[in-house]
Coordinates of C-alpha atoms and ligand atoms in Angstrom, one line a residue:
M1 CA 119.4 148.1 82.3
S2 CA 121.3 144.8 82.7
L3 CA 119.6 142.0 84.5
P4 CA 121.0 140.4 87.7
R5 CA 123.0 137.3 87.0
L6 CA 122.6 134.1 89.0
D7 CA 126.0 132.7 90.1
S8 CA 126.9 129.1 90.7
F9 CA 128.3 128.1 94.1
V10 CA 131.2 125.7 93.5
S11 CA 134.6 125.0 95.0
G12 CA 133.6 126.9 98.0
S13 CA 132.8 130.2 96.3
W14 CA 130.3 132.0 94.1
Q15 CA 131.4 131.9 90.5
Q16 CA 129.9 133.8 87.6
G17 CA 129.4 132.2 84.3
N18 CA 130.3 134.2 81.3
G19 CA 128.8 132.7 78.2
R20 CA 125.4 132.7 76.5
S21 CA 122.8 133.0 79.2
V22 CA 119.2 132.0 79.7
T23 CA 116.7 134.7 80.8
L24 CA 114.4 133.9 83.7
V25 CA 111.0 135.4 83.3
D26 CA 107.9 136.3 85.3
P27 CA 105.3 134.1 83.6
T28 CA 102.5 136.5 84.6
T29 CA 103.9 139.7 83.2
E30 CA 106.5 138.2 80.9
A31 CA 109.0 140.6 82.4
S32 CA 112.7 139.5 82.5
L33 CA 113.9 138.9 86.0
A34 CA 117.5 137.5 85.8
E35 CA 120.0 135.7 83.7
A36 CA 121.8 132.5 84.3
T37 CA 124.7 130.7 82.6
S38 CA 127.1 128.1 83.8
E39 CA 129.5 128.5 80.9
G40 CA 133.0 129.1 82.1
V41 CA 132.4 127.5 85.5
S42 CA 134.8 124.6 86.0
M43 CA 132.8 121.5 86.6
S44 CA 135.9 119.4 87.2
S45 CA 137.0 121.7 90.0
A46 CA 133.4 121.6 91.4
Y47 CA 133.6 117.8 91.5
A48 CA 137.1 117.7 93.0
Y49 CA 136.1 120.1 95.8
A50 CA 132.9 118.2 96.6
R51 CA 134.7 114.9 96.6
D52 CA 137.8 115.9 98.5
V53 CA 136.4 118.5 100.9
G54 CA 132.7 117.9 101.2
G55 CA 132.8 114.1 101.2
P56 CA 135.3 113.6 104.0
A57 CA 133.6 116.3 106.2
L58 CA 130.2 114.6 105.9
R59 CA 131.6 111.1 106.4
A60 CA 133.3 112.2 109.6
L61 CA 129.9 112.7 111.0
G62 CA 127.4 110.1 112.2
F63 CA 123.7 110.1 111.1
R64 CA 122.6 112.1 114.1
E65 CA 125.1 115.0 113.4
R66 CA 124.2 115.0 109.7
G67 CA 120.6 115.1 110.8
E68 CA 121.3 118.1 112.9
L69 CA 122.6 119.9 109.9
L70 CA 119.4 119.1 108.1
R71 CA 117.4 120.4 111.1
G72 CA 119.3 123.7 110.8
F73 CA 118.6 123.7 107.0
S74 CA 114.9 123.1 107.6
R75 CA 114.6 125.9 110.2
A76 CA 116.4 128.4 107.9
L77 CA 114.0 127.7 105.1
H78 CA 111.1 128.2 107.4
A79 CA 112.6 131.4 108.7
H80 CA 112.9 132.7 105.1
R81 CA 109.6 131.2 104.1
D82 CA 107.8 134.5 103.0
E83 CA 110.8 135.7 101.0
L84 CA 111.1 132.3 99.2
M85 CA 107.4 132.1 98.6
A86 CA 107.5 135.5 97.0
L87 CA 110.1 134.2 94.5
G88 CA 107.8 131.3 93.6
V89 CA 105.0 133.7 92.9
K90 CA 107.3 135.9 90.8
N91 CA 109.3 133.4 88.9
A92 CA 107.1 130.3 88.7
G93 CA 103.6 131.7 88.5
N94 CA 102.7 130.1 91.9
T95 CA 99.8 131.4 94.0
R96 CA 100.9 131.8 97.6
S97 CA 99.3 128.5 98.4
D98 CA 101.3 126.8 95.6
A99 CA 104.5 128.4 96.8
K100 CA 103.7 127.4 100.4
F101 CA 103.3 123.8 99.2
D102 CA 106.7 123.9 97.7
V103 CA 108.6 125.7 100.5
D104 CA 106.9 124.0 103.4
G105 CA 107.3 120.6 101.6
A106 CA 111.0 121.4 101.5
S107 CA 111.3 122.3 105.2
A108 CA 109.1 119.3 106.2
T109 CA 111.2 116.8 104.2
L110 CA 114.5 118.2 105.7
A111 CA 112.9 118.0 109.2
S112 CA 111.8 114.4 108.5
Y113 CA 115.3 113.3 107.5
A114 CA 116.7 115.2 110.5
D115 CA 114.4 113.0 112.7
L116 CA 115.6 109.9 110.9
G117 CA 119.2 111.0 111.6
A118 CA 118.3 111.2 115.3
E119 CA 116.7 107.8 115.1
L120 CA 119.8 106.2 113.4
G121 CA 122.0 107.8 116.1
D122 CA 125.8 108.1 116.0
A123 CA 126.3 105.2 113.5
K124 CA 127.8 105.7 110.1
M125 CA 126.9 102.4 108.7
L126 CA 123.6 100.6 108.2
V127 CA 123.3 96.9 109.2
D128 CA 121.0 95.1 106.8
G129 CA 119.1 92.2 108.4
E130 CA 120.4 89.6 110.9
P131 CA 123.7 87.7 110.6
M132 CA 123.4 84.3 109.0
N133 CA 125.3 81.1 109.4
I134 CA 126.9 80.3 106.1
G135 CA 129.2 77.3 106.7
R136 CA 129.3 74.0 108.3
S137 CA 131.2 75.6 111.2
S138 CA 129.1 77.9 113.4
K139 CA 132.2 80.3 113.3
L140 CA 131.5 81.3 109.7
S141 CA 129.0 84.1 109.4
G142 CA 127.5 86.4 106.8
Q143 CA 126.1 89.9 107.2
H144 CA 125.1 92.7 104.9
L145 CA 126.4 96.2 105.7
W146 CA 125.7 99.6 103.9
T147 CA 128.5 102.2 103.8
T148 CA 128.6 105.6 102.2
R149 CA 129.7 105.9 98.6
L150 CA 132.8 108.0 98.1
G151 CA 131.7 110.1 95.2
V152 CA 129.4 113.0 94.5
A153 CA 125.6 113.1 94.1
L154 CA 124.6 115.1 91.1
H155 CA 121.0 116.3 91.4
I156 CA 119.2 117.6 88.3
N157 CA 115.8 119.0 89.1
A158 CA 112.6 119.9 87.2
F159 CA 111.1 123.4 87.0
N160 CA 108.0 122.8 89.0
F161 CA 109.3 122.4 92.6
P162 CA 112.4 124.6 92.9
A163 CA 112.5 124.4 96.7
W164 CA 111.2 120.9 97.4
G165 CA 113.1 119.3 94.5
L166 CA 116.4 120.7 95.8
A167 CA 115.7 119.9 99.5
E168 CA 114.2 116.4 99.2
K169 CA 117.1 115.1 97.2
A170 CA 119.7 116.9 99.2
A171 CA 118.2 115.8 102.5
V172 CA 118.6 112.1 101.7
A173 CA 122.1 112.3 100.1
L174 CA 123.5 114.5 102.9
L175 CA 122.0 112.2 105.6
A176 CA 123.7 109.3 103.8
G177 CA 127.0 111.3 103.9
M178 CA 127.4 112.2 100.2
P179 CA 128.2 115.7 99.0
V180 CA 125.7 117.1 96.5
I181 CA 125.9 119.2 93.4
S182 CA 122.4 120.5 92.8
K183 CA 121.2 121.9 89.5
P184 CA 117.7 123.3 89.4
A185 CA 115.8 123.8 86.1
T186 CA 117.0 127.2 84.8
S187 CA 113.6 128.7 84.1
T188 CA 112.5 128.8 87.7
A189 CA 115.9 128.9 89.5
L190 CA 115.4 132.1 91.5
M191 CA 114.0 130.3 94.5
A192 CA 116.6 127.5 94.5
H193 CA 119.4 130.2 94.1
R194 CA 118.1 132.1 97.1
I195 CA 118.1 128.8 99.1
M196 CA 121.7 128.3 98.2
Q197 CA 122.5 131.9 99.3
I198 CA 120.9 131.2 102.6
V199 CA 122.9 127.9 103.1
V200 CA 126.1 129.9 102.4
E201 CA 125.3 133.0 104.4
E202 CA 124.2 131.1 107.4
K203 CA 127.0 128.4 107.1
L204 CA 124.4 125.7 107.4
L205 CA 126.6 122.9 105.9
P206 CA 130.3 122.0 105.9
P207 CA 132.3 123.4 103.0
G208 CA 131.8 121.3 99.9
A209 CA 128.7 119.5 101.2
L210 CA 126.4 121.4 98.8
S211 CA 127.3 123.0 95.5
F212 CA 124.9 124.8 93.1
I213 CA 124.9 125.2 89.4
A214 CA 123.0 128.1 87.8
G215 CA 122.4 127.4 84.2
S216 CA 122.9 124.3 82.2
T217 CA 124.8 121.2 83.4
G218 CA 127.6 121.8 80.9
D219 CA 129.8 118.7 81.1
L220 CA 128.8 117.7 84.6
V221 CA 127.1 114.5 83.6
D222 CA 130.1 113.5 81.4
Q223 CA 132.3 113.6 84.4
L224 CA 130.3 111.2 86.6
R225 CA 132.3 108.2 87.7
E226 CA 131.9 104.8 89.5
Q227 CA 131.3 106.1 93.0
D228 CA 129.0 109.0 91.9
V229 CA 125.2 109.1 91.8
L230 CA 122.9 110.8 89.4
A231 CA 119.4 111.7 90.6
F232 CA 117.3 113.3 87.8
T233 CA 113.8 114.6 87.8
G234 CA 112.3 115.8 84.5
S235 CA 111.1 114.5 81.2
G236 CA 111.4 110.9 80.2
G237 CA 113.3 111.9 77.1
T238 CA 116.1 113.7 79.0
G239 CA 116.2 110.9 81.6
A240 CA 116.7 108.3 78.9
Q241 CA 119.4 110.4 77.2
L242 CA 121.3 110.8 80.5
R243 CA 121.0 107.2 81.4
G244 CA 122.4 106.3 78.0
M245 CA 125.5 108.4 78.2
K246 CA 128.8 106.6 77.5
N247 CA 130.5 107.3 80.9
V248 CA 127.3 106.5 82.8
I249 CA 127.1 103.1 81.2
A250 CA 130.8 102.4 81.3
C251 CA 131.2 103.4 84.9
S252 CA 127.9 101.8 86.0
V253 CA 127.0 105.2 87.6
R254 CA 124.0 104.7 89.8
V255 CA 121.1 106.6 88.2
N256 CA 117.7 107.4 89.6
V257 CA 115.1 108.9 87.2
E258 CA 111.8 110.5 88.2
A259 CA 110.0 111.2 84.9
D260 CA 106.5 111.5 83.4
S261 CA 103.4 109.9 84.7
L262 CA 99.8 109.5 83.6
N263 CA 98.5 109.2 87.1
A264 CA 95.0 107.8 87.5
A265 CA 92.1 108.4 89.9
I266 CA 89.5 105.6 90.0
L267 CA 86.1 105.9 91.5
G268 CA 84.4 102.7 92.6
G269 CA 80.9 101.7 91.5
D270 CA 79.7 101.6 95.1
V271 CA 80.4 105.2 95.9
E272 CA 77.2 107.3 96.0
A273 CA 77.2 110.9 95.0
G274 CA 77.3 113.1 98.1
S275 CA 79.1 110.5 100.2
E276 CA 82.3 111.4 102.0
T277 CA 84.3 109.2 99.7
F278 CA 82.7 110.9 96.6
E279 CA 83.5 114.3 98.0
L280 CA 87.2 113.2 98.7
F281 CA 87.5 112.0 95.1
V282 CA 86.1 115.2 93.6
K283 CA 88.3 117.4 95.9
D284 CA 91.4 115.5 94.9
V285 CA 90.7 115.8 91.1
V286 CA 89.9 119.5 91.3
R287 CA 93.0 120.2 93.4
D288 CA 95.2 118.4 90.9
I289 CA 93.9 120.4 88.0
T290 CA 94.4 123.8 89.6
Q291 CA 97.3 123.4 92.2
K292 CA 100.5 124.7 90.6
A293 CA 98.4 125.0 87.4
G294 CA 98.5 121.2 87.1
Q295 CA 102.3 121.1 87.0
K296 CA 102.8 118.4 89.5
C297 CA 104.4 115.1 88.5
T298 CA 101.8 113.4 90.7
A299 CA 98.8 115.2 89.4
I300 CA 95.8 113.2 88.3
R301 CA 95.7 113.1 84.5
R302 CA 93.0 110.3 84.0
V303 CA 89.8 110.0 85.9
F304 CA 88.1 106.6 85.7
V305 CA 84.5 106.8 86.6
P306 CA 81.6 104.2 86.5
R307 CA 79.3 105.3 83.7
A308 CA 76.4 105.3 86.2
R309 CA 78.1 108.1 88.1
L310 CA 79.5 110.0 85.1
E311 CA 76.8 112.7 84.9
E312 CA 77.1 113.5 88.6
V313 CA 80.9 113.6 88.6
R314 CA 81.0 115.7 85.4
A315 CA 78.4 118.2 86.9
L316 CA 80.2 118.6 90.2
L317 CA 83.7 118.9 88.6
L318 CA 82.4 121.6 86.3
E319 CA 80.7 123.4 89.1
R320 CA 83.9 123.4 91.2
L321 CA 86.2 124.3 88.3
A322 CA 83.9 127.3 87.5
D323 CA 85.0 128.7 90.9
T324 CA 88.7 128.8 89.9
K325 CA 90.0 132.3 89.6
V326 CA 92.7 132.4 87.1
G327 CA 95.1 135.4 87.0
D328 CA 98.0 137.2 88.7
P329 CA 99.0 134.8 91.4
S330 CA 100.2 137.6 93.7
R331 CA 96.5 138.6 94.2
D332 CA 94.7 137.1 97.1
E333 CA 91.5 136.2 95.2
V334 CA 93.4 134.3 92.5
T335 CA 93.4 130.5 92.9
M336 CA 95.4 129.5 89.8
G337 CA 98.3 131.3 88.1
P338 CA 100.0 130.8 84.7
V339 CA 102.1 127.8 83.8
A340 CA 105.9 128.4 84.3
T341 CA 107.2 129.3 80.8
K342 CA 106.1 130.1 77.3
R343 CA 107.4 126.6 76.3
Q344 CA 105.2 125.0 78.9
Q345 CA 102.2 127.0 77.6
T346 CA 102.9 125.9 74.0
D347 CA 103.4 122.2 75.1
V348 CA 100.3 122.1 77.3
L349 CA 98.0 123.7 74.6
A350 CA 99.5 121.4 72.0
G351 CA 98.9 118.4 74.3
I352 CA 95.2 119.3 74.8
E353 CA 94.8 119.8 71.0
R354 CA 96.3 116.4 70.4
L355 CA 93.8 114.8 72.8
K356 CA 90.9 116.8 71.2
T357 CA 92.0 115.8 67.7
A358 CA 92.1 112.2 68.8
G359 CA 88.5 112.4 69.9
A360 CA 88.4 113.7 73.5
R361 CA 85.5 116.2 74.1
V362 CA 86.4 119.5 75.8
L363 CA 83.9 120.0 78.7
V364 CA 85.5 123.2 79.8
G365 CA 88.7 125.2 79.1
G366 CA 90.9 123.8 76.4
G367 CA 92.7 127.0 75.5
V368 CA 94.0 130.4 76.8
P369 CA 91.6 132.0 79.3
E370 CA 90.0 135.2 78.1
A371 CA 90.9 137.8 80.8
P372 CA 93.0 136.5 83.6
I373 CA 92.4 138.6 86.7
G374 CA 94.8 141.6 87.1
V375 CA 96.9 140.7 84.0
E376 CA 97.7 143.0 81.1
A377 CA 95.8 142.0 78.0
G378 CA 97.7 139.4 75.9
K379 CA 100.4 138.9 78.6
G380 CA 101.2 135.8 80.6
Y381 CA 101.5 132.1 80.0
F382 CA 98.0 131.1 81.0
V383 CA 96.0 128.0 80.2
A384 CA 92.4 127.6 81.3
P385 CA 91.5 124.8 83.7
T386 CA 90.6 122.0 81.3
L387 CA 88.3 119.0 81.7
L388 CA 88.1 116.5 78.8
E389 CA 85.9 113.5 78.4
C390 CA 86.2 110.3 76.3
A391 CA 83.2 108.3 75.1
S392 CA 84.7 105.1 76.5
L393 CA 87.8 103.7 78.0
E394 CA 89.7 103.1 74.8
S395 CA 88.1 105.6 72.4
V396 CA 91.1 107.9 72.6
A397 CA 94.4 106.0 72.8
D398 CA 96.4 109.2 73.2
V399 CA 94.9 109.9 76.7
H400 CA 96.7 106.8 77.9
D401 CA 100.0 107.7 76.2
H402 CA 100.5 111.5 76.3
E403 CA 101.0 113.5 79.5
V404 CA 99.6 117.0 79.4
F405 CA 101.8 118.7 82.1
G406 CA 99.4 121.4 82.9
P407 CA 95.9 122.2 84.3
S408 CA 94.1 119.4 82.4
T409 CA 92.5 116.0 83.1
T410 CA 90.3 113.6 81.3
L411 CA 87.2 111.7 82.3
L412 CA 87.0 108.0 81.2
P413 CA 83.8 106.1 81.8
Y414 CA 83.9 102.4 82.5
D415 CA 80.9 100.0 82.5
G416 CA 80.4 96.6 84.0
D417 CA 82.7 94.0 85.7
N418 CA 84.5 93.2 82.4
D419 CA 85.4 96.9 82.1
V420 CA 87.1 96.8 85.5
T421 CA 89.6 94.3 84.1
K422 CA 90.1 96.6 81.0
M423 CA 90.3 99.7 83.2
I424 CA 93.1 98.1 85.3
E425 CA 95.0 97.2 82.1
L426 CA 94.7 100.9 81.0
V427 CA 95.7 102.3 84.3
R428 CA 98.9 100.2 83.9
R429 CA 99.6 101.5 80.4
G430 CA 103.1 102.9 79.9
G431 CA 104.5 100.3 82.1
G432 CA 103.8 102.4 85.2
G433 CA 103.1 105.6 87.0
L434 CA 104.1 107.5 90.1
V435 CA 100.8 107.3 91.9
A436 CA 97.2 106.1 91.4
S437 CA 94.3 106.8 93.8
V438 CA 91.3 104.5 94.3
Y439 CA 88.2 105.8 95.9
A440 CA 85.7 103.1 97.2
D441 CA 84.2 101.6 100.3
D442 CA 83.9 98.2 98.7
K443 CA 86.8 96.3 100.1
A444 CA 86.8 93.7 97.4
F445 CA 87.0 96.4 94.7
L446 CA 89.9 98.2 96.5
R447 CA 91.7 94.9 96.8
E448 CA 91.1 93.9 93.2
V449 CA 92.3 97.3 91.8
F450 CA 95.2 97.5 94.2
L451 CA 96.5 94.0 93.3
G452 CA 95.9 94.8 89.6
I453 CA 97.9 98.0 89.5
A454 CA 100.4 97.7 92.4
S455 CA 103.3 96.3 90.3
S456 CA 103.2 99.2 87.9
H457 CA 103.0 102.0 90.6
G458 CA 105.3 103.5 93.1
R459 CA 102.4 104.5 95.3
V460 CA 98.7 103.7 95.5
V461 CA 96.4 105.8 97.6
L462 CA 93.2 104.2 98.9
G463 CA 90.5 106.7 99.8
N464 CA 87.3 105.8 101.6
E465 CA 85.0 107.2 104.2
K466 CA 87.2 105.9 107.1
V467 CA 90.1 108.2 106.0
A468 CA 88.2 111.0 104.2
G469 CA 88.5 113.5 107.0
G470 CA 92.3 113.4 107.3
A471 CA 93.4 112.0 104.0
V472 CA 96.7 113.1 102.4
P473 CA 96.0 113.9 98.8
P474 CA 97.7 111.7 96.2
G475 CA 99.6 114.7 94.8
T476 CA 101.5 115.1 98.1
V477 CA 104.8 113.2 98.3
M478 CA 105.5 112.1 101.9
P479 CA 109.1 111.8 103.0
G480 CA 108.5 108.5 104.8
L481 CA 107.0 106.9 101.7
V482 CA 108.7 106.1 98.5
H483 CA 108.3 108.4 95.5
G484 CA 108.9 107.1 92.0
G485 CA 107.5 104.5 89.7
P486 CA 108.4 101.9 87.1
G487 CA 108.2 102.2 83.3
R488 CA 107.3 105.6 81.9
A489 CA 107.7 107.1 85.4
G490 CA 111.5 106.6 85.1
G491 CA 112.0 103.4 87.1
G492 CA 113.2 105.3 90.1
E493 CA 112.6 105.4 93.8
E494 CA 113.3 108.3 96.1
L495 CA 112.6 109.1 99.8
G496 CA 110.8 106.3 101.7
G497 CA 112.5 107.2 105.0
F498 CA 115.7 105.1 105.4
R499 CA 115.0 103.4 102.0
G500 CA 116.1 106.6 100.2
L501 CA 119.6 106.3 101.8
F502 CA 120.4 103.1 99.8
L503 CA 120.8 105.2 96.6
Y504 CA 123.8 106.9 98.1
M505 CA 125.3 103.9 99.9
Q506 CA 126.8 100.5 98.9
R507 CA 125.5 97.3 100.3
T508 CA 128.4 94.9 100.9
A509 CA 128.0 91.2 101.9
L510 CA 130.6 90.5 104.5
Q511 CA 131.6 87.0 105.4
G512 CA 134.0 85.8 108.0
Y513 CA 134.5 85.0 111.6
G514 CA 131.1 85.5 113.3
P515 CA 132.2 87.3 116.5
F516 CA 134.3 89.8 114.5
L517 CA 131.4 90.5 112.1
A518 CA 129.2 91.1 115.1
S519 CA 131.6 93.6 116.6
L520 CA 131.8 95.4 113.3
A521 CA 128.1 95.4 112.9
S522 CA 127.6 96.8 116.4
E523 CA 129.1 100.1 115.1
G524 CA 126.2 100.4 112.6
K525 CA 122.5 100.8 113.0
R526 CA 120.3 97.8 112.2
I527 CA 117.4 98.6 109.8
Ligands
NAP1 P1 113.5 118.5 81.2 O1 113.5 119.4 80.0 O2 113.9 117.1 81.1 O3 114.4 119.3 82.3 C1 114.6 118.8 83.6 C2 116.0 119.1 84.1 O4 117.0 118.6 83.2 C3 116.3 120.6 84.1 O5 117.1 120.9 85.2 C4 117.1 120.8 82.8 O6 117.9 121.9 82.8 C5 117.9 119.5 82.7 N1 118.3 119.1 81.4 C6 117.6 119.3 80.2 N2 118.3 118.7 79.2 C7 119.4 118.2 79.8 C8 120.6 117.5 79.2 N3 120.7 117.2 78.0 N4 121.6 117.2 80.1 C9 121.5 117.5 81.4 N5 120.4 118.1 82.0 C10 119.4 118.5 81.2 O7 112.1 118.5 81.8 P2 111.0 119.6 82.0 O8 110.2 119.7 80.7 O9 111.6 120.9 82.5 O10 110.1 119.0 83.2 C11 108.8 118.6 83.0 C12 108.8 117.1 83.1 O11 109.3 116.6 84.3 C13 107.3 116.6 83.0 O12 107.2 115.7 82.0 C14 107.1 115.9 84.4 O13 106.3 114.8 84.3 C15 108.5 115.6 84.9 N6 108.5 115.7 86.3 C16 108.6 114.5 87.0 C17 108.7 114.6 88.4 C18 108.8 113.3 89.2 O14 109.1 113.4 90.4 N7 108.7 112.2 88.7 C19 108.6 115.8 89.1 C20 108.5 117.0 88.3 C21 108.5 116.9 86.9 P3 117.6 123.3 82.1 O15 116.4 123.8 82.8 O16 118.8 124.2 82.4 O17 117.3 123.0 80.7

C-alpha cells in the first residue's frame, strides 16, 4: 500500500513533489506514516507569489489587523488541539503532555502577538525613541523609524517543536507584515502539515501570507535576496553552512540562527535540601531530562552543584527518575516516549558514550531501556533517562563541549569560593547558551553568577523561595522574553515581544525638517 504524500502549499495551491522522498515514521512502532518530497516544486514561483501577493496584502494592514489574523490562527489551533496532539504522539514520540506543551505553546505565542498587535494599533511603522535636535538650527531634526522589509521570511525549523516552531516564527514575521515560507524538519512534519491545512481550509490568512514546504529546502536558500530574512532553528553545523552561503553573504541577507546549547542549572551553596528552592531546582532538572525525551533546545544539560549537597541532589534525582515510565507515549501511564528518529537515537547514544569514555560516570540509564511499556520487543527509538556525574568541574572536558540532544544530563560538583569563579567560566564555555538557571536565596551569589554569565546567555532564570510556587521553568520560552543566545547557541534572538519585529523590519534614520518628521512619526507607534 502506498503511503500518503505530504504536499507543499506554495503559489496559492497544494503542490505535490515528485522526486525521491523521505519517509516519516512513528518512532514508537517504527511504522511508516507518510512520505514527503519537495523535488519538482518551483521555489522561484513560491517566492514570487509570497513577495508579490502575500507581501502587499499584509503591508496593507496595520498591526492591529495583522494581530486579528494571528488571533484567528491561535483559536483555530486551539480548536484542533486534540487532533494536532495526536499527530505529535504518533510522529514525534510525544506523550500527550509533551504534545500539549508544543501545541498550546503555539496557540499562546500567536495569541500573545495578537495582543501585541492590538497594543500597537493601526500603525504600520514603529517609531524608535524620541526625535533629536541634530543641527544648529532647531528646525533640523533626527528620528529613527522602522518599516517592513519588502521580501519574504524563510523559516527553517527543527524537528522537536513542529507546532510551536512554525507558529512562534510566523507570528512575529506576520505581525511585522512579512510573508512567510515555512519549512518544518521533514521527520516530524505531520503536525506542521496539518496546521498548514487548517490555515488553508479555514482561510485564516491572506493569499501568499504563509507558504509551506514539505521535504527539503531545495534551492530555497540560494534564492534569498537583500530584502529577505532567513530564520533557522537546528544544529550549529547547518546554521553555519546556511550563514556562509554565497548569496546570503553577497546580498547581506538578514539571518537569525537558533542552534545548540549546553544549558546550565546552578544550585547555590546556601540552599538546604528540602527547602522550596531546592525542590524547584530538582523539579526543573527532572522535567528537562524527561519532557520531550530531553529534546528541547532549552533543556538543562549540565547541573552545577555544591559538593556539600551532591549526595542529597544525586539521591533525590535518582529517586525521581526511577518514577519515569518509559514506553508507548499514547498510553496514559507513560511519562516519557522515544526520541524522534533512529538518527536521533544513534546520536544520543553515541553522545552519552562519548561522555562516558571521557570519564563521566553513569548513575542511571546510559543506553536503551529494557522493556518500554506497551512496545513490541526490539522496536522504537528509546533511550533511558540518563544521569551522569563528573568527579570535578573540569575532569571531563567533553561535558562542556558536546550537546547530547536527548534525555540526559550531567552532575558537576563545585567546591569553595574559588570554584565559583571557575564554575562561571565553564557555564560560559562555547561562547554562550540559550538559558541558564540559578537557584539560590543568597542575593550576593545570584548577583555574582548573573553578572558572570549574563553576556553569554540570552536568558537567565533566577529561582528562589519567593518565586518557587509560580516559577516558569527555564525550558519554557515566553513570547514576551527573548529567545536565543550568543556563540554556540547561534548568535540569534527571537520573540521578546516587540523586539522580535525588528528582524523583519528596517530601521531608518530620518533627518530633515522637524515638524515634517513629527507628522510622519505620528503615523507610527512609538516603542
Ligand atoms: P538540522 O539537521 O540542522 O535540521 C534543522 C532544519 O534544517 C530541518 O528543517 C532540516 O530539514 C533543515 N536542513 C538540514 N540541512 C539543511 C541544508 N543543508 N539546507 C537547508 N536546510 C537544511 O538539525 P536537527 O539535528 O534536526 O535539530 C537538532 C538540533 O537543533 C539540536 O542540536 C538542537 O540543539 C537544535 N535546536 C535548537 C533550538 C533553538 O531554539 N535554539 C530549538 C530546537 C533545536 P530536513 O529535516 O528536511 O533535513
